[in-house]
Amino acid sequence: MGFSSADLKIVSLARYIDACDPASRHRDCPYAVERDGEFTCREECRDVLAFLLRRGRAPSELKVQSFDARQLLLSEIGLTPDVLWHTSSLLQVVVKVARTHPLREDGSFNLRRFIDATSALGALGCRGLDPEKLVRRGVAKTIKLTISGWLEILESSDEPRRNAEQFTQWRAFFKRGSDEPVSPGYYIEAALFGRCARRLSAWLETAPLEDLLRWRLPERWPEAPSPTSVGEEAESWTWIVERFTETYLGQWSLESLKKEYTFLKGSWQSDLPTEVLDERTLSREEVTAELAERAVVDGDSIDPATMSSLTTQAVALLMEGQRRAAAALMDGARRLKPSDLVLQQNYAFCLLPDEPERARTLFKDVLAREKLSPRVTLCNLALAEAILGNTSQALETCTEALYVEPETGTAYLWVRGAEGWNIETTSMHRWIIRLGADIEASQDVKNGPWMERLASLHFTEQQDSSADPSTAGTDEADL
């Protein structure tokens, strides 16, 4: 039976360690170096051996731990981040800050955001994660997206933050003296790919950390750094952020997936402490599978990490009832990749309660261009038809959505309560049954098929609640 080169290296290194006398180093040891005429250790052999034993092994030998970033954050004690929190939770706070405006809606300074940021960065610094590099490299793109996203929103808004000096300064920076009207997507494209991208990178590289957190513009813009000088470091820090804040590999950027693959192979080493990296483990199979899936996807879709950042901003706005602002953000984002159906669907979702006819047209276009009919699009289309009063078409779409496989799955969907429209993360199967029953009820249909499905659903839920009391009282609001 043969041995891999990695196995031979481990065995050889172990023998060197066992036989090595500190007073007389092995001259042929690959980890020895001559200093002042004597041989000494260039690296600590035992640390190298520990790394080789831990990384680069066969996937079947890896002990993969289950990981849920959201649940980790919910498990933390106390409102302010501290050193006892998980690394994932602290990084989630940093990402949240990077996706949040430093001013409140009334234009006042958001002190809570600043305290959370400094507390989380301080705790991460105690674990060997450089706060400066984490902000300047790890969440730099997120900061760019957030600033440009808010400019997209405020361009068509009359909220108090539009009157702040900060908005005027950033708008002037992006327009650079131009008096031409700003079209949707202008700011986002300029921040990521246009003439502003490198100047924003220079600001992120050189400005004091407090200025970055507060979006404070410099009096004089520094020279833009060479892209190659920070590229490798930016990829490594972005990988760390995504590794501990994104539960699903589908939300990672392609660069982070590749970095994880080389890490698992043992062909690349991270400088971060082992105890930090071990807070999450993945198998080579799942990373390889995601890389393979990305390889067959065409280039018509926006990067998943960028999509995640933009979607999170939009969801936060919708939660606050700012549907017009969320729609403005998604409208700007979809101009980056007009063929990206997810961006188009998200834009239509933001429009749905206020412009159902326009949203319906967009949802139909998504379905016409998709080979398979996604359930979430059908749910939204059914609601648009119902709002427009097309009850027969709405029920037909409900039926189509009901039988789309798989039956399980949750999504953000609109629900109408006593105070108006809200979004909730809810079961699509349950949501579509309730919508069909509500449509029947509005038509005074007695004992219709959707009413029967709803009664059966309630009976099943009551049985489940009786079997498990912890599930009681989880009913969502009516549509």
mmCIF file with all atom_site columns, C-alpha atoms in Angstrom, residues 253-402:
data_model
loop_
_atom_site.group_PDB
_atom_site.id
_atom_site.type_symbol
_atom_site.label_atom_id
_atom_site.label_alt_id
_atom_site.label_comp_id
_atom_site.label_asym_id
_atom_site.label_entity_id
_atom_site.label_seq_id
_atom_site.pdbx_PDB_ins_code
_atom_site.Cartn_x
_atom_site.Cartn_y
_atom_site.Cartn_z
_atom_site.occupancy
_atom_site.B_iso_or_equiv
_atom_site.pdbx_formal_charge
_atom_site.auth_seq_id
_atom_site.auth_comp_id
_atom_site.auth_asym_id
_atom_site.auth_atom_id
_atom_site.pdbx_PDB_model_num
ATOM 1   C CA . SER A 1 253 ? -18.405 34.707 -3.005  1.00 0.00 ? 253 SER A CA 1
ATOM 2   C CA . LEU A 1 254 ? -16.539 32.551 -5.499  1.00 0.00 ? 254 LEU A CA 1
ATOM 3   C CA . GLU A 1 255 ? -13.202 33.828 -4.160  1.00 0.00 ? 255 GLU A CA 1
ATOM 4   C CA . SER A 1 256 ? -14.063 32.729 -0.622  1.00 0.00 ? 256 SER A CA 1
ATOM 5   C CA . LEU A 1 257 ? -15.101 29.275 -1.819  1.00 0.00 ? 257 LEU A CA 1
ATOM 6   C CA . LYS A 1 258 ? -11.775 28.859 -3.596  1.00 0.00 ? 258 LYS A CA 1
ATOM 7   C CA . LYS A 1 259 ? -9.920  30.050 -0.498  1.00 0.00 ? 259 LYS A CA 1
ATOM 8   C CA . GLU A 1 260 ? -11.775 27.518 1.664   1.00 0.00 ? 260 GLU A CA 1
ATOM 9   C CA . TYR A 1 261 ? -10.946 24.741 -0.777  1.00 0.00 ? 261 TYR A CA 1
ATOM 10  C CA . THR A 1 262 ? -7.214  25.490 -0.703  1.00 0.00 ? 262 THR A CA 1
ATOM 11  C CA . PHE A 1 263 ? -7.421  25.735 3.084   1.00 0.00 ? 263 PHE A CA 1
ATOM 12  C CA . LEU A 1 264 ? -9.042  22.313 3.383   1.00 0.00 ? 264 LEU A CA 1
ATOM 13  C CA . LYS A 1 265 ? -6.488  20.817 0.991   1.00 0.00 ? 265 LYS A CA 1
ATOM 14  C CA . GLY A 1 266 ? -3.682  22.177 3.140   1.00 0.00 ? 266 GLY A CA 1
ATOM 15  C CA . SER A 1 267 ? -2.118  24.040 0.218   1.00 0.00 ? 267 SER A CA 1
ATOM 16  C CA . TRP A 1 268 ? -2.751  27.404 1.898   1.00 0.00 ? 268 TRP A CA 1
ATOM 17  C CA . GLN A 1 269 ? -2.459  28.375 5.551   1.00 0.00 ? 269 GLN A CA 1
ATOM 18  C CA . SER A 1 270 ? -4.253  31.132 7.419   1.00 0.00 ? 270 SER A CA 1
ATOM 19  C CA . ASP A 1 271 ? -2.370  33.258 9.938   1.00 0.00 ? 271 ASP A CA 1
ATOM 20  C CA . LEU A 1 272 ? -5.314  33.218 12.337  1.00 0.00 ? 272 LEU A CA 1
ATOM 21  C CA . PRO A 1 273 ? -5.230  31.164 15.557  1.00 0.00 ? 273 PRO A CA 1
ATOM 22  C CA . THR A 1 274 ? -6.252  27.526 15.249  1.00 0.00 ? 274 THR A CA 1
ATOM 23  C CA . GLU A 1 275 ? -8.860  27.829 18.001  1.00 0.00 ? 275 GLU A CA 1
ATOM 24  C CA . VAL A 1 276 ? -10.636 30.546 16.002  1.00 0.00 ? 276 VAL A CA 1
ATOM 25  C CA . LEU A 1 277 ? -10.603 28.618 12.732  1.00 0.00 ? 277 LEU A CA 1
ATOM 26  C CA . ASP A 1 278 ? -11.886 25.495 14.447  1.00 0.00 ? 278 ASP A CA 1
ATOM 27  C CA . GLU A 1 279 ? -15.096 27.256 15.472  1.00 0.00 ? 279 GLU A CA 1
ATOM 28  C CA . ARG A 1 280 ? -16.369 26.147 12.088  1.00 0.00 ? 280 ARG A CA 1
ATOM 29  C CA . THR A 1 281 ? -15.347 23.131 10.041  1.00 0.00 ? 281 THR A CA 1
ATOM 30  C CA . LEU A 1 282 ? -16.501 22.161 6.566   1.00 0.00 ? 282 LEU A CA 1
ATOM 31  C CA . SER A 1 283 ? -16.003 19.084 4.425   1.00 0.00 ? 283 SER A CA 1
ATOM 32  C CA . ARG A 1 284 ? -14.144 19.201 1.145   1.00 0.00 ? 284 ARG A CA 1
ATOM 33  C CA . GLU A 1 285 ? -17.115 17.490 -0.534  1.00 0.00 ? 285 GLU A CA 1
ATOM 34  C CA . GLU A 1 286 ? -19.604 20.263 0.177   1.00 0.00 ? 286 GLU A CA 1
ATOM 35  C CA . VAL A 1 287 ? -17.159 22.980 -0.890  1.00 0.00 ? 287 VAL A CA 1
ATOM 36  C CA . THR A 1 288 ? -16.295 21.062 -4.069  1.00 0.00 ? 288 THR A CA 1
ATOM 37  C CA . ALA A 1 289 ? -20.003 20.570 -4.830  1.00 0.00 ? 289 ALA A CA 1
ATOM 38  C CA . GLU A 1 290 ? -20.703 24.299 -4.521  1.00 0.00 ? 290 GLU A CA 1
ATOM 39  C CA . LEU A 1 291 ? -17.696 25.150 -6.690  1.00 0.00 ? 291 LEU A CA 1
ATOM 40  C CA . ALA A 1 292 ? -18.919 22.695 -9.326  1.00 0.00 ? 292 ALA A CA 1
ATOM 41  C CA . GLU A 1 293 ? -22.387 24.257 -9.260  1.00 0.00 ? 293 GLU A CA 1
ATOM 42  C CA . ARG A 1 294 ? -20.921 27.725 -9.713  1.00 0.00 ? 294 ARG A CA 1
ATOM 43  C CA . ALA A 1 295 ? -18.894 26.461 -12.675 1.00 0.00 ? 295 ALA A CA 1
ATOM 44  C CA . VAL A 1 296 ? -22.029 25.576 -14.662 1.00 0.00 ? 296 VAL A CA 1
ATOM 45  C CA . VAL A 1 297 ? -23.886 28.806 -13.846 1.00 0.00 ? 297 VAL A CA 1
ATOM 46  C CA . ASP A 1 298 ? -23.575 31.488 -16.506 1.00 0.00 ? 298 ASP A CA 1
ATOM 47  C CA . GLY A 1 299 ? -22.339 34.986 -15.820 1.00 0.00 ? 299 GLY A CA 1
ATOM 48  C CA . ASP A 1 300 ? -25.769 36.609 -15.918 1.00 0.00 ? 300 ASP A CA 1
ATOM 49  C CA . SER A 1 301 ? -26.170 36.634 -12.133 1.00 0.00 ? 301 SER A CA 1
ATOM 50  C CA . ILE A 1 302 ? -24.702 39.023 -9.600  1.00 0.00 ? 302 ILE A CA 1
ATOM 51  C CA . ASP A 1 303 ? -22.170 37.696 -7.094  1.00 0.00 ? 303 ASP A CA 1
ATOM 52  C CA . PRO A 1 304 ? -23.985 35.936 -4.181  1.00 0.00 ? 304 PRO A CA 1
ATOM 53  C CA . ALA A 1 305 ? -22.121 37.941 -1.528  1.00 0.00 ? 305 ALA A CA 1
ATOM 54  C CA . THR A 1 306 ? -23.122 41.206 -3.220  1.00 0.00 ? 306 THR A CA 1
ATOM 55  C CA . MET A 1 307 ? -26.690 39.959 -3.558  1.00 0.00 ? 307 MET A CA 1
ATOM 56  C CA . SER A 1 308 ? -26.763 39.054 0.152   1.00 0.00 ? 308 SER A CA 1
ATOM 57  C CA . SER A 1 309 ? -25.593 42.519 1.164   1.00 0.00 ? 309 SER A CA 1
ATOM 58  C CA . LEU A 1 310 ? -28.141 44.308 -1.035  1.00 0.00 ? 310 LEU A CA 1
ATOM 59  C CA . THR A 1 311 ? -30.985 41.988 -0.009  1.00 0.00 ? 311 THR A CA 1
ATOM 60  C CA . THR A 1 312 ? -30.232 42.463 3.687   1.00 0.00 ? 312 THR A CA 1
ATOM 61  C CA . GLN A 1 313 ? -30.431 46.231 3.245   1.00 0.00 ? 313 GLN A CA 1
ATOM 62  C CA . ALA A 1 314 ? -33.739 45.919 1.393   1.00 0.00 ? 314 ALA A CA 1
ATOM 63  C CA . VAL A 1 315 ? -35.242 43.565 4.001   1.00 0.00 ? 315 VAL A CA 1
ATOM 64  C CA . ALA A 1 316 ? -34.287 45.967 6.804   1.00 0.00 ? 316 ALA A CA 1
ATOM 65  C CA . LEU A 1 317 ? -36.049 48.793 4.953   1.00 0.00 ? 317 LEU A CA 1
ATOM 66  C CA . LEU A 1 318 ? -39.153 46.677 4.365   1.00 0.00 ? 318 LEU A CA 1
ATOM 67  C CA . MET A 1 319 ? -39.230 45.732 8.052   1.00 0.00 ? 319 MET A CA 1
ATOM 68  C CA . GLU A 1 320 ? -39.301 49.465 8.838   1.00 0.00 ? 320 GLU A CA 1
ATOM 69  C CA . GLY A 1 321 ? -42.146 50.015 6.375   1.00 0.00 ? 321 GLY A CA 1
ATOM 70  C CA . GLN A 1 322 ? -39.951 51.889 3.880   1.00 0.00 ? 322 GLN A CA 1
ATOM 71  C CA . ARG A 1 323 ? -41.176 50.084 0.770   1.00 0.00 ? 323 ARG A CA 1
ATOM 72  C CA . ARG A 1 324 ? -40.378 52.944 -1.584  1.00 0.00 ? 324 ARG A CA 1
ATOM 73  C CA . ALA A 1 325 ? -36.775 53.090 -0.345  1.00 0.00 ? 325 ALA A CA 1
ATOM 74  C CA . ALA A 1 326 ? -36.353 49.315 -0.649  1.00 0.00 ? 326 ALA A CA 1
ATOM 75  C CA . ALA A 1 327 ? -37.721 49.411 -4.199  1.00 0.00 ? 327 ALA A CA 1
ATOM 76  C CA . ALA A 1 328 ? -35.308 52.233 -5.089  1.00 0.00 ? 328 ALA A CA 1
ATOM 77  C CA . LEU A 1 329 ? -32.380 50.158 -3.803  1.00 0.00 ? 329 LEU A CA 1
ATOM 78  C CA . MET A 1 330 ? -33.424 47.040 -5.722  1.00 0.00 ? 330 MET A CA 1
ATOM 79  C CA . ASP A 1 331 ? -34.133 49.089 -8.844  1.00 0.00 ? 331 ASP A CA 1
ATOM 80  C CA . GLY A 1 332 ? -30.593 50.433 -8.700  1.00 0.00 ? 332 GLY A CA 1
ATOM 81  C CA . ALA A 1 333 ? -29.128 46.984 -8.046  1.00 0.00 ? 333 ALA A CA 1
ATOM 82  C CA . ARG A 1 334 ? -30.912 45.308 -10.954 1.00 0.00 ? 334 ARG A CA 1
ATOM 83  C CA . ARG A 1 335 ? -29.338 47.791 -13.388 1.00 0.00 ? 335 ARG A CA 1
ATOM 84  C CA . LEU A 1 336 ? -25.985 46.130 -12.627 1.00 0.00 ? 336 LEU A CA 1
ATOM 85  C CA . LYS A 1 337 ? -27.202 42.830 -14.111 1.00 0.00 ? 337 LYS A CA 1
ATOM 86  C CA . PRO A 1 338 ? -30.471 43.324 -16.041 1.00 0.00 ? 338 PRO A CA 1
ATOM 87  C CA . SER A 1 339 ? -30.621 39.604 -16.795 1.00 0.00 ? 339 SER A CA 1
ATOM 88  C CA . ASP A 1 340 ? -30.416 38.571 -13.115 1.00 0.00 ? 340 ASP A CA 1
ATOM 89  C CA . LEU A 1 341 ? -33.880 37.144 -12.395 1.00 0.00 ? 341 LEU A CA 1
ATOM 90  C CA . VAL A 1 342 ? -33.412 37.131 -8.619  1.00 0.00 ? 342 VAL A CA 1
ATOM 91  C CA . LEU A 1 343 ? -32.748 40.871 -8.591  1.00 0.00 ? 343 LEU A CA 1
ATOM 92  C CA . GLN A 1 344 ? -35.802 41.446 -10.789 1.00 0.00 ? 344 GLN A CA 1
ATOM 93  C CA . GLN A 1 345 ? -37.947 39.308 -8.497  1.00 0.00 ? 345 GLN A CA 1
ATOM 94  C CA . ASN A 1 346 ? -36.696 41.137 -5.411  1.00 0.00 ? 346 ASN A CA 1
ATOM 95  C CA . TYR A 1 347 ? -37.514 44.468 -7.058  1.00 0.00 ? 347 TYR A CA 1
ATOM 96  C CA . ALA A 1 348 ? -41.033 43.265 -7.912  1.00 0.00 ? 348 ALA A CA 1
ATOM 97  C CA . PHE A 1 349 ? -41.455 42.010 -4.330  1.00 0.00 ? 349 PHE A CA 1
ATOM 98  C CA . CYS A 1 350 ? -40.750 45.506 -2.983  1.00 0.00 ? 350 CYS A CA 1
ATOM 99  C CA . LEU A 1 351 ? -43.344 46.975 -5.386  1.00 0.00 ? 351 LEU A CA 1
ATOM 100 C CA . LEU A 1 352 ? -46.035 44.354 -4.739  1.00 0.00 ? 352 LEU A CA 1
ATOM 101 C CA . PRO A 1 353 ? -48.267 46.043 -2.096  1.00 0.00 ? 353 PRO A CA 1
ATOM 102 C CA . ASP A 1 354 ? -48.177 49.469 -3.783  1.00 0.00 ? 354 ASP A CA 1
ATOM 103 C CA . GLU A 1 355 ? -47.854 48.678 -7.507  1.00 0.00 ? 355 GLU A CA 1
ATOM 104 C CA . PRO A 1 356 ? -49.325 45.185 -7.928  1.00 0.00 ? 356 PRO A CA 1
ATOM 105 C CA . GLU A 1 357 ? -49.895 45.493 -11.684 1.00 0.00 ? 357 GLU A CA 1
ATOM 106 C CA . ARG A 1 358 ? -46.286 46.398 -12.372 1.00 0.00 ? 358 ARG A CA 1
ATOM 107 C CA . ALA A 1 359 ? -45.095 43.684 -9.975  1.00 0.00 ? 359 ALA A CA 1
ATOM 108 C CA . ARG A 1 360 ? -47.307 41.115 -11.723 1.00 0.00 ? 360 ARG A CA 1
ATOM 109 C CA . THR A 1 361 ? -45.676 41.912 -15.078 1.00 0.00 ? 361 THR A CA 1
ATOM 110 C CA . LEU A 1 362 ? -42.208 41.426 -13.592 1.00 0.00 ? 362 LEU A CA 1
ATOM 111 C CA . PHE A 1 363 ? -43.138 38.131 -11.882 1.00 0.00 ? 363 PHE A CA 1
ATOM 112 C CA . LYS A 1 364 ? -44.585 36.780 -15.137 1.00 0.00 ? 364 LYS A CA 1
ATOM 113 C CA . ASP A 1 365 ? -41.401 37.729 -16.947 1.00 0.00 ? 365 ASP A CA 1
ATOM 114 C CA . VAL A 1 366 ? -39.348 35.825 -14.349 1.00 0.00 ? 366 VAL A CA 1
ATOM 115 C CA . LEU A 1 367 ? -41.527 32.730 -14.759 1.00 0.00 ? 367 LEU A CA 1
ATOM 116 C CA . ALA A 1 368 ? -41.338 32.932 -18.553 1.00 0.00 ? 368 ALA A CA 1
ATOM 117 C CA . ARG A 1 369 ? -37.549 32.962 -18.470 1.00 0.00 ? 369 ARG A CA 1
ATOM 118 C CA . GLU A 1 370 ? -37.112 30.268 -15.788 1.00 0.00 ? 370 GLU A CA 1
ATOM 119 C CA . LYS A 1 371 ? -37.007 26.632 -16.899 1.00 0.00 ? 371 LYS A CA 1
ATOM 120 C CA . LEU A 1 372 ? -38.633 25.616 -13.612 1.00 0.00 ? 372 LEU A CA 1
ATOM 121 C CA . SER A 1 373 ? -41.330 27.625 -11.855 1.00 0.00 ? 373 SER A CA 1
ATOM 122 C CA . PRO A 1 374 ? -40.009 28.604 -8.430  1.00 0.00 ? 374 PRO A CA 1
ATOM 123 C CA . ARG A 1 375 ? -42.633 28.480 -5.728  1.00 0.00 ? 375 ARG A CA 1
ATOM 124 C CA . VAL A 1 376 ? -41.776 31.840 -4.203  1.00 0.00 ? 376 VAL A CA 1
ATOM 125 C CA . THR A 1 377 ? -42.411 33.602 -7.551  1.00 0.00 ? 377 THR A CA 1
ATOM 126 C CA . LEU A 1 378 ? -45.766 31.857 -7.899  1.00 0.00 ? 378 LEU A CA 1
ATOM 127 C CA . CYS A 1 379 ? -46.732 32.870 -4.354  1.00 0.00 ? 379 CYS A CA 1
ATOM 128 C CA . ASN A 1 380 ? -45.981 36.499 -5.114  1.00 0.00 ? 380 ASN A CA 1
ATOM 129 C CA . LEU A 1 381 ? -47.763 36.350 -8.468  1.00 0.00 ? 381 LEU A CA 1
ATOM 130 C CA . ALA A 1 382 ? -50.866 34.855 -6.807  1.00 0.00 ? 382 ALA A CA 1
ATOM 131 C CA . LEU A 1 383 ? -50.915 37.711 -4.297  1.00 0.00 ? 383 LEU A CA 1
ATOM 132 C CA . ALA A 1 384 ? -50.552 40.308 -7.059  1.00 0.00 ? 384 ALA A CA 1
ATOM 133 C CA . GLU A 1 385 ? -53.535 38.797 -8.912  1.00 0.00 ? 385 GLU A CA 1
ATOM 134 C CA . ALA A 1 386 ? -55.569 38.766 -5.692  1.00 0.00 ? 386 ALA A CA 1
ATOM 135 C CA . ILE A 1 387 ? -54.811 42.432 -4.926  1.00 0.00 ? 387 ILE A CA 1
ATOM 136 C CA . LEU A 1 388 ? -55.842 43.351 -8.487  1.00 0.00 ? 388 LEU A CA 1
ATOM 137 C CA . GLY A 1 389 ? -59.131 41.484 -8.033  1.00 0.00 ? 389 GLY A CA 1
ATOM 138 C CA . ASN A 1 390 ? -58.362 38.705 -10.515 1.00 0.00 ? 390 ASN A CA 1
ATOM 139 C CA . THR A 1 391 ? -59.687 36.000 -8.199  1.00 0.00 ? 391 THR A CA 1
ATOM 140 C CA . SER A 1 392 ? -59.951 33.138 -10.684 1.00 0.00 ? 392 SER A CA 1
ATOM 141 C CA . GLN A 1 393 ? -56.396 33.730 -11.956 1.00 0.00 ? 393 GLN A CA 1
ATOM 142 C CA . ALA A 1 394 ? -55.179 34.101 -8.375  1.00 0.00 ? 394 ALA A CA 1
ATOM 143 C CA . LEU A 1 395 ? -56.670 30.727 -7.384  1.00 0.00 ? 395 LEU A CA 1
ATOM 144 C CA . GLU A 1 396 ? -55.193 29.054 -10.466 1.00 0.00 ? 396 GLU A CA 1
ATOM 145 C CA . THR A 1 397 ? -51.753 30.392 -9.512  1.00 0.00 ? 397 THR A CA 1
ATOM 146 C CA . CYS A 1 398 ? -52.302 29.251 -5.910  1.00 0.00 ? 398 CYS A CA 1
ATOM 147 C CA . THR A 1 399 ? -53.003 25.733 -7.196  1.00 0.00 ? 399 THR A CA 1
ATOM 148 C CA . GLU A 1 400 ? -49.857 25.785 -9.324  1.00 0.00 ? 400 GLU A CA 1
ATOM 149 C CA . ALA A 1 401 ? -47.780 26.984 -6.374  1.00 0.00 ? 401 ALA A CA 1
ATOM 150 C CA . LEU A 1 402 ? -49.265 24.366 -4.048  1.00 0.00 ? 402 LEU A CA 1
#
